[in-house]
Amino acid sequence: MQPLYGEPYKLKKGEEYMNPNQVEHFRNILNMWRADLMQEVDRTVHHMRDEAANFPDPNDRASQETDFALELRARDRERKLIRKIDESIDMLSNDEYGYCEICGVEIGVRRLEARPTANLCIDCKTLDEIREKQMG
C-alpha cells in the first residue's frame, strides 16, 4: 500500500520500532498532510469570498447556499482532522506516537502509513468498532 505522502518506509531487519528515522518519516507525512489541508482551508475562504453573490433568482441563491454548506461541512471535517494531526505530531515529540492508547502495543509502520493519525492497534480498534455497533 502506498502511504499518504512520499515513499513507503523501508524497514530494515532488526530495526528498533519508532527509531529516529521512522519518527522523521511520520513527522514529514503528518506535516505535509496538515499543510495540504490548511491550503484547502485558504482556498475555501477565498472561493467563498470571491463567489459570494446575492442572486435575484431564489433557485440560484439556494444552489449557492447548498454549495457553500457542503463546502463548509467538508472544511469542518478537515478542521477536526487537523486537530488529530496536531495531536499525532505532539505524540511524536513525546515518544508516544505509534503505540496503542489502550493496550500499549506497537501499532505498526504499515498501519500508520495507511492511517497516520491511528492511535489504536488493529485489535483494539476492531473491538472498539464492535462495541460501537452493539451500542448503536
XYZ file of N, CA and C in Angstrom:
408
model
N 0.853 -1.181 0.000
C 0.000 0.000 0.000
C 0.896 1.240 0.000
N 0.566 2.202 -0.821
C 1.291 3.466 -0.907
C 0.868 4.373 0.242
N 1.836 4.925 0.983
C 1.459 5.832 2.068
C 0.867 7.118 1.515
N 0.285 7.894 2.407
C -0.367 9.138 2.041
C 0.568 10.075 1.288
N 1.787 10.234 1.766
C 2.767 11.128 1.157
C 4.116 10.434 1.114
N 4.802 10.559 -0.009
C 6.148 10.018 -0.112
C 6.172 8.523 -0.345
N 7.356 8.004 -0.233
C 7.586 6.573 -0.437
C 7.329 5.814 0.867
N 6.942 4.534 0.755
C 6.787 3.734 1.970
C 8.128 3.619 2.697
N 8.057 3.545 3.997
C 9.269 3.398 4.793
C 9.843 2.009 4.549
N 11.137 1.945 4.308
C 11.792 0.658 4.086
C 12.320 0.135 5.422
N 11.626 -0.882 5.930
C 12.017 -1.481 7.206
C 13.305 -2.274 7.034
N 14.196 -2.139 7.987
C 15.446 -2.879 7.978
C 15.369 -3.966 9.037
N 15.965 -5.109 8.731
C 15.930 -6.238 9.656
C 16.547 -5.844 10.998
N 15.824 -6.125 12.078
C 16.310 -5.851 13.424
C 16.212 -4.394 13.840
N 15.561 -3.582 13.025
C 15.450 -2.152 13.312
C 14.499 -1.908 14.488
N 14.881 -0.999 15.352
C 14.061 -0.657 16.508
C 12.818 0.117 16.039
N 11.685 -0.203 16.655
C 10.421 0.467 16.311
C 10.451 1.919 16.786
N 9.972 2.817 15.957
C 9.914 4.259 16.200
C 11.295 4.842 16.518
N 12.268 4.391 15.731
C 13.602 4.969 15.825
C 13.577 6.353 15.173
N 14.653 7.131 15.287
C 14.648 8.497 14.737
C 14.282 8.583 13.246
N 14.680 7.589 12.453
C 14.328 7.605 11.022
C 12.823 7.458 10.818
N 12.213 6.551 11.563
C 10.765 6.359 11.456
C 10.022 7.588 11.973
N 10.486 8.149 13.081
C 9.855 9.346 13.626
C 9.888 10.472 12.601
N 11.028 10.657 11.960
C 11.155 11.710 10.942
C 10.254 11.423 9.747
N 10.161 10.158 9.344
C 9.292 9.748 8.233
C 7.835 10.150 8.525
N 7.366 9.820 9.721
C 5.974 10.127 10.063
C 5.761 11.613 10.326
N 6.761 12.282 10.848
C 6.656 13.735 11.034
C 6.472 14.417 9.666
N 7.233 13.951 8.671
C 7.104 14.510 7.314
C 5.714 14.248 6.740
N 5.228 13.025 6.896
C 3.892 12.685 6.391
C 2.841 13.584 7.040
N 2.881 13.688 8.360
C 1.876 14.473 9.086
C 1.962 15.962 8.734
N 3.173 16.490 8.629
C 3.328 17.908 8.287
C 2.858 18.211 6.868
N 3.162 17.322 5.910
C 2.700 17.539 4.527
C 1.175 17.459 4.454
N 0.595 16.502 5.152
C -0.850 16.334 5.160
C -1.516 17.570 5.754
N -0.969 18.048 6.866
C -1.506 19.244 7.525
C -1.409 20.460 6.604
N -0.280 20.616 5.933
C -0.092 21.749 5.020
C -1.107 21.707 3.875
N -1.350 20.518 3.339
C -2.343 20.385 2.262
C -3.740 20.764 2.747
N -4.098 20.322 3.943
C -5.415 20.650 4.486
C -5.551 22.147 4.747
N -4.499 22.764 5.255
C -4.538 24.208 5.509
C -4.661 24.984 4.193
N -4.036 24.478 3.153
C -4.151 25.096 1.832
C -5.599 25.030 1.342
N -6.264 23.908 1.601
C -7.681 23.768 1.227
C -8.547 24.766 1.989
N -8.250 24.962 3.261
C -8.998 25.932 4.062
C -8.861 27.320 3.447
N -7.640 27.700 3.114
C -7.409 29.010 2.491
C -8.144 29.130 1.160
N -8.103 28.060 0.383
C -8.768 28.070 -0.926
C -10.279 28.256 -0.745
N -10.849 27.601 0.246
C -12.285 27.718 0.513
C -12.654 29.141 0.914
N -11.856 29.726 1.806
C -12.140 31.093 2.252
C -12.140 32.045 1.059
N -11.118 31.928 0.215
C -11.040 32.806 -0.957
C -12.194 32.543 -1.927
N -12.508 31.273 -2.129
C -13.595 30.914 -3.043
C -14.928 31.483 -2.555
N -15.212 31.322 -1.269
C -16.484 31.798 -0.747
C -16.557 33.323 -0.778
N -15.446 33.963 -0.514
C -15.428 35.429 -0.543
C -15.606 35.939 -1.989
N -14.931 35.292 -2.924
C -14.983 35.732 -4.320
C -16.297 35.375 -5.011
N -16.849 34.226 -4.653
C -18.052 33.738 -5.339
C -19.362 34.174 -4.681
N -19.274 34.733 -3.491
C -20.499 35.144 -2.808
C -21.200 36.226 -3.625
N -22.421 35.944 -3.954
C -23.220 36.897 -4.724
C -24.659 36.832 -4.219
N -25.345 37.912 -4.388
C -26.740 37.961 -3.994
C -27.581 37.813 -5.261
N -27.833 36.550 -5.622
C -28.594 36.279 -6.840
C -30.058 36.675 -6.654
N -30.637 37.340 -7.643
C -32.049 37.693 -7.552
C -32.958 36.460 -7.658
N -32.487 35.454 -8.379
C -33.283 34.247 -8.560
C -33.150 33.351 -7.325
N -34.271 33.009 -6.686
C -34.209 32.177 -5.470
C -33.552 30.811 -5.700
N -33.725 30.240 -6.883
C -33.105 28.937 -7.179
C -31.587 29.048 -7.230
N -31.081 30.107 -7.840
C -29.638 30.324 -7.895
C -29.080 30.559 -6.497
N -29.791 31.328 -5.711
C -29.370 31.611 -4.339
C -29.350 30.318 -3.512
N -30.377 29.517 -3.644
C -30.460 28.253 -2.907
C -29.339 27.303 -3.331
N -29.075 27.270 -4.620
C -27.999 26.420 -5.122
C -26.648 26.852 -4.547
N -26.401 28.152 -4.521
C -25.139 28.662 -3.979
C -25.041 28.356 -2.477
N -26.128 28.548 -1.752
C -26.116 28.266 -0.320
C -25.857 26.786 -0.045
N -26.424 25.914 -0.874
C -26.195 24.483 -0.731
C -24.726 24.161 -0.985
N -24.166 24.738 -2.042
C -22.751 24.519 -2.351
C -21.863 24.977 -1.201
N -22.147 26.151 -0.666
C -21.363 26.688 0.438
C -21.505 25.807 1.680
N -22.717 25.332 1.940
C -22.951 24.491 3.111
C -22.152 23.186 3.008
N -22.135 22.589 1.822
C -21.368 21.358 1.629
C -19.872 21.618 1.802
N -19.421 22.731 1.270
C -18.008 23.086 1.395
C -17.627 23.323 2.855
N -18.480 24.010 3.586
C -18.209 24.279 4.995
C -18.218 22.991 5.815
N -19.091 22.082 5.452
C -19.149 20.800 6.145
C -17.860 20.004 5.928
N -17.379 20.028 4.691
C -16.115 19.350 4.396
C -14.967 19.998 5.160
N -14.955 21.311 5.220
C -13.886 22.014 5.943
C -13.955 21.722 7.439
N -15.165 21.554 7.969
C -15.306 21.234 9.384
C -14.700 19.865 9.678
N -14.940 18.894 8.790
C -14.320 17.574 8.950
C -12.803 17.695 8.884
N -12.327 18.537 7.965
C -10.880 18.724 7.834
C -10.306 19.430 9.056
N -11.059 20.345 9.646
C -10.606 21.035 10.863
C -10.403 20.020 11.978
N -11.329 19.078 12.106
C -11.194 18.032 13.116
C -9.992 17.137 12.816
N -9.766 16.872 11.532
C -8.624 16.060 11.134
C -7.315 16.789 11.429
N -7.278 18.090 11.200
C -6.082 18.879 11.516
C -5.783 18.789 13.007
N -6.820 18.812 13.832
C -6.629 18.677 15.276
C -6.004 17.313 15.604
N -6.481 16.243 14.933
C -5.917 14.912 15.164
C -4.462 14.848 14.681
N -4.186 15.511 13.572
C -2.810 15.543 13.065
C -1.911 16.257 14.070
N -2.376 17.385 14.596
C -1.601 18.121 15.599
C -1.345 17.255 16.834
N -2.355 16.491 17.255
C -2.178 15.595 18.405
C -1.131 14.523 18.091
N -1.154 14.008 16.867
C -0.181 12.988 16.465
C 1.229 13.568 16.436
N 1.372 14.803 15.961
C 2.685 15.459 15.950
C 3.182 15.653 17.383
N 2.282 16.035 18.283
C 2.656 16.168 19.699
C 3.094 14.819 20.270
N 2.377 13.758 19.904
C 2.735 12.426 20.383
C 4.117 12.018 19.873
N 4.444 12.405 18.630
C 5.779 12.137 18.094
C 6.835 12.800 18.963
N 6.585 14.032 19.346
C 7.536 14.788 20.161
C 7.686 14.196 21.559
N 6.636 13.531 22.054
C 6.651 12.954 23.403
C 6.989 11.461 23.412
N 7.413 10.928 22.264
C 7.739 9.496 22.135
C 6.562 8.592 22.454
N 5.344 9.047 22.191
C 4.140 8.245 22.439
C 3.494 7.785 21.135
N 3.963 8.304 20.007
C 3.367 8.002 18.707
C 3.684 6.562 18.299
N 2.690 5.912 17.717
C 2.897 4.574 17.184
C 2.555 3.461 18.149
N 2.061 3.819 19.330
C 1.700 2.821 20.332
C 0.217 2.952 20.663
N -0.447 1.828 20.819
C -1.882 1.791 21.108
C -2.173 2.485 22.432
N -3.160 3.359 22.425
C -3.552 4.078 23.647
C -4.216 3.170 24.681
N -4.740 2.035 24.246
C -5.435 1.139 25.174
C -4.492 0.077 25.731
N -3.820 -0.658 24.859
C -3.006 -1.778 25.346
C -1.500 -1.512 25.299
N -1.080 -0.469 24.597
C 0.328 -0.092 24.576
C 1.194 -0.820 23.570
N 0.635 -1.718 22.767
C 1.455 -2.429 21.778
C 1.738 -1.526 20.582
N 2.717 -1.937 19.792
C 3.069 -1.191 18.585
C 1.918 -1.255 17.585
N 1.573 -0.119 17.026
C 0.510 -0.060 16.019
C 1.021 -0.628 14.702
N 2.260 -0.351 14.383
C 2.867 -0.884 13.161
C 3.057 0.190 12.107
N 4.193 0.118 11.433
C 4.564 1.121 10.433
C 3.566 1.152 9.279
N 3.185 -0.001 8.774
C 2.281 -0.032 7.605
C 0.904 0.524 7.961
N 0.401 0.195 9.118
C -0.905 0.747 9.539
C -0.812 2.260 9.693
N 0.288 2.742 10.263
C 0.456 4.184 10.438
C 0.619 4.897 9.095
N 1.224 4.225 8.124
C 1.328 4.846 6.805
C -0.047 4.931 6.145
N -0.876 3.927 6.375
C -2.226 3.942 5.814
C -3.111 4.948 6.542
N -2.902 5.071 7.849
C -3.695 5.988 8.676
C -2.766 6.624 9.709
N -2.102 7.719 9.319
C -1.082 8.328 10.186
C -1.595 8.833 11.532
N -2.893 9.034 11.673
C -3.431 9.506 12.951
C -3.972 8.363 13.808
N -3.719 7.124 13.406
C -4.208 5.966 14.172
C -3.617 5.996 15.572
N -4.468 5.752 16.565
C -3.983 5.723 17.939
C -4.358 4.418 18.642
N -4.919 3.481 17.877
C -5.263 2.163 18.412
C -4.684 1.091 17.502
N -4.235 -0.008 18.101
C -3.788 -1.143 17.288
C -5.014 -1.750 16.609
N -4.788 -2.598 15.666
C -5.908 -3.157 14.886
C -6.860 -3.958 15.776
N -6.332 -4.688 16.763
C -7.195 -5.493 17.649
C -8.095 -4.600 18.497
N -7.522 -3.569 19.112
C -8.321 -2.665 19.952
C -9.321 -1.877 19.102
N -8.924 -1.513 17.904
C -9.829 -0.780 17.008
C -10.999 -1.673 16.605
N -10.715 -2.927 16.323
C -11.775 -3.871 15.957
C -12.763 -4.029 17.109
N -12.248 -4.213 18.329
C -13.131 -4.332 19.497
C -13.941 -3.055 19.713
N -13.303 -1.914 19.500
C -13.973 -0.624 19.634
C -15.135 -0.507 18.641
N -14.905 -0.947 17.407
C -15.950 -0.893 16.384
C -17.082 -1.865 16.697
N -16.754 -3.007 17.245
C -17.800 -3.980 17.621
C -18.670 -3.390 18.720
N -18.025 -2.806 19.745
C -18.784 -2.170 20.839
C -19.663 -1.035 20.300
N -19.109 -0.264 19.410
C -19.845 0.856 18.822
C -21.071 0.368 18.059
N -20.897 -0.727 17.332
C -22.005 -1.294 16.556
C -23.091 -1.837 17.486
N -22.687 -2.457 18.589
C -23.643 -3.020 19.541
C -24.414 -1.945 20.282
N -23.737 -0.826 20.580
C -24.377 0.270 21.325
C -25.288 1.090 20.416
N -25.061 0.973 19.127
C -25.931 1.517 18.181
C -25.963 2.837 17.665
